[in-house]
Short mmCIF file of C-alpha atoms in Angstrom, two decimals:
data_model
loop_
_atom_site.label_atom_id
_atom_site.label_comp_id
_atom_site.label_asym_id
_atom_site.label_seq_id
_atom_site.Cartn_x
_atom_site.Cartn_y
_atom_site.Cartn_z
CA MET A 117 338.50 38.95 235.33
CA HIS A 118 335.95 41.34 233.81
CA ARG A 119 334.79 44.52 235.45
CA ALA A 120 331.52 45.05 233.57
CA ALA A 121 329.66 46.52 236.52
CA ARG A 122 332.26 49.21 237.18
CA ASN A 123 332.59 50.15 233.53
CA THR A 124 328.85 50.19 232.97
CA ALA A 125 328.32 52.54 235.90
CA ILE A 126 330.81 54.95 234.37
CA ALA A 127 329.31 54.55 230.92
CA LEU A 128 325.77 55.33 232.10
CA THR A 129 326.83 58.90 232.75
CA ALA A 130 327.84 59.27 229.13
CA ALA A 131 324.71 57.47 227.95
CA SER A 132 322.40 59.97 229.58
CA ALA A 133 323.88 62.73 227.43
CA LEU A 134 323.30 61.04 224.10
CA THR A 135 320.33 59.99 222.03
CA LEU A 136 321.09 56.83 220.09
CA THR A 137 319.23 55.62 217.05
CA ALA A 138 321.01 52.33 216.34
CA CYS A 139 319.73 49.22 217.99
CA GLY A 140 321.21 45.89 218.88
CA GLY A 141 319.48 42.86 220.26
CA SER A 142 318.46 41.85 223.75
CA GLY A 143 320.45 38.64 223.81
CA GLY A 144 317.51 36.42 222.84
CA THR A 145 317.29 33.63 220.27
CA ASP A 146 319.54 34.24 217.30
CA THR A 147 317.87 34.78 213.94
CA ALA A 148 318.90 32.36 211.18
CA ALA A 149 321.29 33.80 208.60
CA ASP A 150 318.86 33.15 205.73
CA ALA A 151 315.90 34.86 207.43
CA GLU A 152 314.78 38.31 206.37
CA GLN A 153 316.42 40.85 208.69
CA THR A 154 318.21 44.17 209.03
CA LEU A 155 321.81 44.35 210.26
CA THR A 156 322.90 47.53 211.99
CA VAL A 157 326.55 48.49 211.43
CA TRP A 158 328.66 51.35 212.76
CA ALA A 159 331.89 52.27 210.98
CA MET A 160 334.11 55.28 211.50
CA GLY A 161 335.44 58.09 209.34
CA THR A 162 336.05 57.39 205.66
CA GLU A 163 335.47 53.69 206.25
CA GLY A 164 331.91 54.41 207.34
CA GLU A 165 331.23 56.36 204.16
CA LYS A 166 332.78 53.76 201.85
CA LEU A 167 331.09 50.85 203.60
CA VAL A 168 327.68 52.18 202.54
CA ASP A 169 328.50 51.27 198.92
CA VAL A 170 329.80 47.83 199.86
CA ALA A 171 326.64 47.19 201.86
CA LYS A 172 324.46 47.98 198.85
CA GLU A 173 326.32 45.45 196.73
CA TYR A 174 326.12 42.88 199.53
CA GLU A 175 322.36 43.33 199.67
CA LYS A 176 322.08 42.52 195.94
CA ALA A 177 323.71 39.14 196.52
CA ASN A 178 321.84 38.53 199.80
CA ALA A 179 318.25 39.55 199.15
CA ASN A 180 317.10 38.68 202.67
CA ILE A 181 319.54 41.09 204.29
CA THR A 182 319.29 44.85 204.67
CA VAL A 183 322.53 46.39 205.94
CA LYS A 184 322.02 49.72 207.68
CA VAL A 185 325.42 51.42 207.92
CA THR A 186 325.81 54.41 210.21
CA PRO A 187 329.00 56.41 209.56
CA VAL A 188 330.41 57.76 212.83
CA GLY A 189 333.09 60.42 213.13
CA TRP A 190 336.26 59.32 214.90
CA ASP A 191 335.97 62.39 217.13
CA VAL A 192 332.75 61.06 218.71
CA ALA A 193 333.16 57.32 218.09
CA HIS A 194 334.39 56.34 221.54
CA GLN A 195 331.74 58.38 223.32
CA LYS A 196 328.93 56.91 221.23
CA LEU A 197 330.17 53.35 221.67
CA VAL A 198 330.46 53.73 225.45
CA ALA A 199 326.99 55.20 225.67
CA ALA A 200 325.49 52.51 223.44
CA ALA A 201 327.18 49.76 225.45
CA ALA A 202 325.81 51.15 228.70
CA ALA A 203 322.29 51.38 227.27
CA GLY A 204 322.39 47.92 225.67
CA LYS A 205 322.06 49.56 222.26
CA LEU A 206 325.22 48.56 220.42
CA PRO A 207 324.80 47.82 216.71
CA ASP A 208 325.05 44.24 215.47
CA VAL A 209 328.47 44.93 213.91
CA MET A 210 330.89 47.69 214.83
CA GLN A 211 334.31 48.87 213.79
CA MET A 212 336.75 48.72 216.69
CA GLY A 213 339.87 50.86 216.70
CA GLY A 214 342.90 49.14 218.17
CA SER A 215 342.82 51.18 221.38
CA TYR A 216 339.11 50.45 221.95
CA LEU A 217 338.82 46.69 221.87
CA GLY A 218 340.27 45.90 225.29
CA GLU A 219 337.96 48.37 226.98
CA PHE A 220 334.79 46.97 225.40
CA ALA A 221 335.83 43.34 225.74
CA ASP A 222 336.37 44.08 229.44
CA MET A 223 332.77 45.32 229.62
CA ASP A 224 331.50 41.93 228.32
CA VAL A 225 329.66 43.55 225.42
CA LEU A 226 331.50 41.88 222.53
CA GLU A 227 330.87 38.40 221.12
CA PRO A 228 334.00 36.20 221.11
CA VAL A 229 335.17 35.21 217.63
CA ASP A 230 334.82 31.58 216.58
CA THR A 231 338.48 30.77 215.94
CA LYS A 232 337.53 27.43 214.37
CA THR A 233 336.16 29.28 211.36
CA VAL A 234 338.22 32.50 211.53
CA LYS A 235 341.84 31.41 211.24
CA LYS A 236 344.71 33.20 212.97
CA GLU A 237 347.16 32.27 210.22
CA ASP A 238 345.15 34.24 207.62
CA PHE A 239 346.05 37.57 209.21
CA PHE A 240 349.13 39.57 210.11
CA PRO A 241 350.22 38.50 213.63
CA ALA A 242 350.04 42.06 214.98
CA ALA A 243 346.50 42.51 213.63
CA TRP A 244 345.40 39.30 215.35
CA ASP A 245 347.07 40.33 218.60
CA GLN A 246 345.30 43.66 218.46
CA SER A 247 341.96 41.85 218.29
CA THR A 248 342.71 39.76 221.37
CA TYR A 249 341.99 40.51 225.01
CA ASP A 250 342.68 38.32 228.03
CA GLY A 251 343.37 35.31 225.82
CA GLU A 252 340.11 35.62 223.84
CA VAL A 253 339.62 37.01 220.31
CA TYR A 254 336.87 39.61 220.09
CA GLY A 255 337.34 41.11 216.64
CA VAL A 256 338.20 40.00 213.11
CA PRO A 257 341.02 42.13 211.64
CA TRP A 258 339.63 44.41 208.91
CA TYR A 259 342.53 46.61 207.82
CA VAL A 260 345.99 47.33 209.15
CA ASP A 261 348.10 50.42 209.61
CA THR A 262 351.72 51.03 210.50
CA ARG A 263 354.34 53.75 210.13
CA VAL A 264 357.31 53.89 207.78
CA LEU A 265 359.84 56.55 206.85
CA TYR A 266 358.93 59.04 204.11
CA TYR A 267 361.93 60.82 202.61
CA ARG A 268 362.68 63.18 199.75
CA THR A 269 364.91 61.25 197.37
CA ASP A 270 365.98 64.37 195.46
CA LEU A 271 367.12 66.12 198.64
CA ALA A 272 368.83 62.96 199.89
CA GLU A 273 370.82 62.86 196.67
CA LYS A 274 371.74 66.52 197.08
CA ALA A 275 372.93 65.74 200.62
CA GLY A 276 375.14 62.95 199.31
CA LEU A 277 373.13 60.14 200.87
CA ASP A 278 373.20 56.69 199.33
CA GLY A 279 369.59 55.63 199.86
CA PRO A 280 367.47 55.86 203.02
CA PRO A 281 368.96 55.46 206.52
CA LYS A 282 368.93 51.85 207.70
CA THR A 283 369.82 52.37 211.36
CA MET A 284 368.88 54.91 214.01
CA THR A 285 372.44 56.22 213.94
CA GLU A 286 372.19 56.69 210.17
CA LEU A 287 368.84 58.45 210.66
CA SER A 288 370.50 61.10 212.82
CA GLU A 289 373.41 61.42 210.41
CA ALA A 290 371.04 61.74 207.45
CA ALA A 291 369.03 64.46 209.22
CA SER A 292 372.25 66.43 209.82
CA ALA A 293 373.41 65.98 206.23
CA LEU A 294 370.09 67.16 204.86
CA GLN A 295 370.27 70.32 206.93
CA ASP A 296 373.92 71.01 206.13
CA LYS A 297 374.10 70.03 202.46
CA ALA A 298 370.53 70.23 201.14
CA ASP A 299 369.67 73.39 203.08
CA THR A 300 366.52 71.98 204.69
CA GLU A 301 365.15 73.81 207.72
CA TRP A 302 364.79 70.58 209.68
CA GLY A 303 366.20 67.10 209.34
CA LEU A 304 363.28 65.00 210.60
CA SER A 305 359.73 65.80 211.70
CA ILE A 306 358.70 63.97 214.88
CA GLN A 307 356.15 65.12 217.44
CA PRO A 308 357.65 67.08 220.37
CA GLY A 309 354.72 66.82 222.76
CA GLY A 310 350.99 66.89 223.31
CA LEU A 311 348.29 64.28 222.95
CA ASP A 312 349.38 60.99 221.35
CA THR A 313 353.04 61.94 221.08
CA VAL A 314 353.58 58.26 221.82
CA GLN A 315 352.38 57.51 218.28
CA SER A 316 355.50 59.24 216.97
CA PHE A 317 357.70 57.52 219.57
CA TYR A 318 356.62 53.91 218.96
CA ALA A 319 359.02 53.35 216.04
CA PHE A 320 361.94 54.36 218.25
CA LEU A 321 360.71 52.44 221.30
CA TYR A 322 360.02 49.17 219.51
CA SER A 323 363.09 49.29 217.27
CA HIS A 324 365.27 49.71 220.35
CA GLY A 325 363.67 46.62 221.89
CA GLY A 326 361.60 48.56 224.41
CA ALA A 327 357.92 48.45 225.32
CA ILE A 328 355.41 50.09 227.63
CA LEU A 329 354.14 46.77 228.99
CA ASP A 330 355.74 43.35 228.64
CA ASP A 331 353.93 40.20 227.53
CA ASP A 332 352.63 39.69 231.08
CA SER A 333 351.21 43.24 231.18
CA LYS A 334 353.91 44.39 233.59
CA PRO A 335 355.02 48.02 233.10
CA VAL A 336 358.56 48.16 231.63
CA VAL A 337 358.59 51.67 230.21
CA ASN A 338 361.74 52.58 232.16
CA SER A 339 363.77 49.60 230.90
CA PRO A 340 367.28 50.32 229.60
CA GLU A 341 366.00 49.76 226.06
CA ALA A 342 363.16 52.26 226.49
CA VAL A 343 365.47 54.82 228.08
CA LYS A 344 367.89 54.50 225.16
CA ALA A 345 365.00 54.93 222.73
CA LEU A 346 363.88 58.16 224.40
CA GLU A 347 367.46 59.43 224.51
CA THR A 348 367.68 58.83 220.76
CA TYR A 349 364.34 60.54 220.21
CA GLY A 350 365.26 63.51 222.38
CA GLY A 351 368.59 63.82 220.61
CA PHE A 352 366.91 65.08 217.45
CA PHE A 353 365.58 68.06 219.41
CA ASP A 354 368.82 68.64 221.33
CA LYS A 355 370.73 68.86 218.04
CA GLY A 356 368.20 71.15 216.40
CA LEU A 357 367.27 68.50 213.84
CA SER A 358 363.58 68.48 214.83
CA GLU A 359 361.27 71.35 215.73
CA LYS A 360 360.49 71.71 219.44
CA SER A 361 357.18 73.48 218.93
CA VAL A 362 354.59 72.32 216.40
CA ARG A 363 351.34 74.25 216.00
CA PRO A 364 347.99 72.45 216.43
CA GLY A 365 346.75 70.88 213.23
CA TYR A 366 350.21 70.87 211.71
CA ASP A 367 350.30 69.21 208.27
CA VAL A 368 353.76 67.80 207.64
CA THR A 369 353.02 67.16 203.96
CA LYS A 370 353.13 70.91 203.23
CA ASP A 371 356.66 71.21 204.57
CA PHE A 372 357.60 67.95 202.90
CA ASN A 373 356.45 69.43 199.61
CA SER A 374 358.42 72.66 200.12
CA GLY A 375 361.50 70.76 201.26
CA SER A 376 361.55 72.36 204.70
CA VAL A 377 361.07 68.87 206.17
CA PRO A 378 362.82 66.12 204.18
CA MET A 379 361.89 63.12 206.37
CA PHE A 380 358.99 62.05 208.59
CA PHE A 381 357.25 58.90 209.78
CA GLY A 382 353.74 58.44 208.43
CA GLY A 383 350.93 56.05 207.58
CA PRO A 384 349.86 54.60 204.23
CA TRP A 385 347.10 57.13 203.48
CA ILE A 386 349.74 59.85 203.11
CA MET A 387 350.93 58.35 199.82
CA SER A 388 347.63 59.27 198.19
CA LEU A 389 347.65 62.72 199.79
CA LEU A 390 351.09 63.45 198.35
CA ASP A 391 350.15 62.22 194.89
CA ASP A 392 346.89 64.16 194.84
CA ASN A 393 348.00 67.41 196.46
CA TYR A 394 351.62 67.74 195.40
CA PRO A 395 352.10 66.36 191.89
CA ASP A 396 355.26 68.48 191.44
CA ILE A 397 357.23 66.19 193.78
CA LYS A 398 355.94 62.95 192.27
CA GLY A 399 358.98 60.74 191.72
CA LYS A 400 361.00 62.81 194.21
CA TRP A 401 360.01 60.92 197.36
CA ALA A 402 359.89 57.33 198.55
CA VAL A 403 359.09 55.23 201.61
CA ALA A 404 361.49 53.02 203.53
CA PRO A 405 361.35 50.74 206.59
CA VAL A 406 361.82 52.20 210.05
CA PRO A 407 365.57 52.47 210.71
CA ALA A 408 366.71 49.74 213.08
CA ASP A 409 368.48 49.75 216.40
CA GLN A 410 367.99 46.15 217.55
CA ALA A 411 365.52 45.61 214.67
CA SER A 412 363.19 47.52 212.36
CA VAL A 413 359.89 47.46 214.25
CA SER A 414 356.98 49.85 213.87
CA MET A 415 353.62 50.20 215.56
CA ALA A 416 350.61 48.22 214.38
CA GLY A 417 347.34 50.04 214.01
CA GLY A 418 344.14 49.57 212.09
CA SER A 419 340.69 48.29 212.97
CA SER A 420 338.78 45.08 213.50
CA LEU A 421 335.11 44.24 213.15
CA ALA A 422 333.31 43.09 216.26
CA ILE A 423 329.82 41.74 216.91
CA SER A 424 327.67 42.80 219.83
CA ALA A 425 327.18 40.13 222.49
CA ASP A 426 323.52 41.22 222.65
CA SER A 427 322.86 41.00 218.93
CA GLU A 428 319.92 38.80 217.89
CA ARG A 429 321.39 38.55 214.40
CA LYS A 430 324.78 37.00 215.10
CA ALA A 431 324.62 34.44 212.28
CA ALA A 432 324.00 37.10 209.63
CA ALA A 433 326.51 39.41 211.30
CA LYS A 434 329.21 36.74 211.15
CA LYS A 435 328.47 36.15 207.48
CA PHE A 436 328.78 39.87 206.69
CA VAL A 437 332.02 40.18 208.65
CA SER A 438 333.41 37.16 206.82
CA HIS A 439 332.55 38.81 203.50
CA LEU A 440 334.48 41.93 204.50
CA THR A 441 337.53 40.14 205.86
CA ASP A 442 338.20 37.26 203.47
CA ALA A 443 340.89 37.72 200.80
CA LYS A 444 338.46 38.77 198.05
CA GLY A 445 336.64 41.27 200.25
CA GLN A 446 339.91 42.72 201.51
CA ALA A 447 341.31 43.19 198.00
CA ASP A 448 338.08 44.95 197.00
CA TRP A 449 338.25 47.14 200.11
CA TYR A 450 341.81 48.17 199.26
CA GLU A 451 340.73 49.28 195.78
CA ARG A 452 337.97 51.40 197.31
CA THR A 453 339.85 52.93 200.24
CA LYS A 454 343.59 52.13 199.94
CA ASP A 455 343.34 50.69 203.47
CA LEU A 456 345.99 47.99 203.80
CA PRO A 457 344.46 44.49 204.02
CA ALA A 458 344.77 42.59 207.29
CA ASN A 459 344.24 39.32 205.40
CA MET A 460 347.65 38.34 204.04
CA THR A 461 346.29 36.39 201.06
CA ALA A 462 344.84 39.65 199.68
CA TRP A 463 348.43 40.80 199.10
CA GLU A 464 349.09 38.09 196.52
CA SER A 465 347.46 39.81 193.52
CA GLY A 466 347.21 43.19 191.79
CA ASP A 467 349.12 46.26 192.94
CA LEU A 468 349.42 44.78 196.43
CA ALA A 469 351.70 42.10 194.98
CA THR A 470 353.69 44.20 192.51
CA ASP A 471 354.00 47.81 193.74
CA PRO A 472 357.49 48.36 195.29
CA SER A 473 356.15 50.94 197.74
CA LEU A 474 353.46 48.57 198.96
CA LYS A 475 356.13 45.93 199.50
CA VAL A 476 357.68 48.24 202.12
CA TRP A 477 354.37 48.38 203.98
CA ARG A 478 353.91 44.62 203.91
CA GLU A 479 357.43 43.97 205.19
CA GLN A 480 356.96 46.52 207.97
CA MET A 481 353.66 44.93 208.98
CA GLU A 482 355.33 41.54 209.30
CA THR A 483 357.45 42.87 212.17
CA ALA A 484 355.00 45.49 213.50
CA ARG A 485 354.04 45.32 217.14
CA ALA A 486 350.50 45.66 218.44
CA ASN A 487 349.79 47.60 221.59
CA PRO A 488 348.44 45.57 224.52
CA SER A 489 344.66 45.44 224.82
CA GLN A 490 344.20 47.28 228.10
CA PRO A 491 340.94 48.93 229.21
CA ARG A 492 342.86 52.04 230.36
CA TRP A 493 345.37 52.14 227.53
CA THR A 494 344.74 55.80 226.65
CA GLU A 495 345.44 56.77 230.26
CA ILE A 496 348.60 54.68 230.22
CA THR A 497 349.92 56.25 227.03
CA SER A 498 349.13 59.76 228.29
CA LYS A 499 351.80 59.21 230.96
CA VAL A 500 354.29 58.34 228.23
CA ASP A 501 353.23 61.45 226.28
CA THR A 502 354.16 63.57 229.29
CA ALA A 503 357.51 61.82 229.69
CA ILE A 504 358.42 62.37 226.04
CA GLU A 505 357.53 66.06 226.14
CA SER A 506 359.60 66.64 229.28
CA VAL A 507 362.62 65.25 227.42
CA THR A 508 362.09 67.03 224.10
CA GLN A 509 361.70 70.33 225.95
CA GLY A 510 364.87 69.77 227.97
CA LYS A 511 363.07 69.57 231.32
CA SER A 512 364.12 66.05 232.29
CA SER A 513 366.49 63.25 231.45
CA ALA A 514 365.02 60.22 229.67
CA LYS A 515 365.67 58.03 232.72
CA ASP A 516 363.95 60.38 235.19
CA ALA A 517 361.00 60.97 232.87
CA LEU A 518 360.40 57.27 232.29
CA ASP A 519 360.89 56.38 235.96
CA LYS A 520 358.06 58.80 236.73
CA ALA A 521 355.88 57.34 233.98
CA GLN A 522 356.60 53.81 235.25
CA SER A 523 355.35 54.65 238.75
CA GLU A 524 352.19 56.27 237.38
CA ILE A 525 351.41 53.44 234.97
CA GLU A 526 351.68 50.71 237.60
CA GLY A 527 348.33 51.73 239.07
CA LEU A 528 346.56 51.74 235.70
CA VAL A 529 347.36 48.24 234.46
CA GLN A 530 344.65 45.58 234.69
#
């Protein structure tokens, strides 16, 4: 059941504080795809900047279409989308972060995807799941994101390690060996607390077989599997293998470069950062799958492309989205941005098919787990953030912390 009225009332408060320049439609008759028209598109961060160039090339091949791309900073993206939805001013096409889609689908402002033409089997399962809310698909997967283990191969060799750790037990042992034998300050960098600590915890939670919500959206964050995962996570701080206090804006790549931190979990964009900023350690680091407990499972992130339910240019919008999300468009997008394609066929050619490091990312995505599409997901995860911090700081046991989170989350699930 949707709660558009409640959400819109809340959103109107935000709308009054913003002046919006993009415009969507009023829900009238849809303009034919071959008619002369202007599509409005919002995309976030680097993607918004890069999409401007793609739009110019698209216009050359589609003379009747003008694509007006508005880059939006991630720091204001949610606020602007909420305000635009409340005012009926969403763009024709918009980038939807994984944590956003459920909220906006619940507000009835997104056009359901035609799954007869957009095929589930073309995309990574987790990417498809992330674009789904209440049994309906509201976004076409655009790019994917996950986390894998970055480790210094030269320091691992110095510590006497034979390759990367394959299990959570080996991860702890490797962290100890790196401190003791390779003289690193820390063994593993993971977030001790604060906003979105859960992002660092997901690899532990999912690999131990735990979850925040089960498939029926029932809170299960205090399950035995989740408790064991948090005990494992907290153990790195108890043993002095991970730093209990990390300053705001901390950049782990600097300490990775110096060797102070020999291992951390990170996303795909960090590979380019390391190559560009720290050429002296090129060839001295590698990526590996998340160490397994029950299995090697990481979080699934990324973005999808959604169309406004009020757009009067849905036919042209669908055509543009298809261009961006088919195998050819995805391969081109990877070359421009290094964003990992959500379309699996795009991985069958070029560096995506041959680079050993990229193979690690693909294999991790095949088992990655998407977060549930819940309108209040950020509130739900904030309770888990608090539980994690209470354990890493030695203020609570994993069981007590997650029992508390469980009781708080029960009232937030829809």
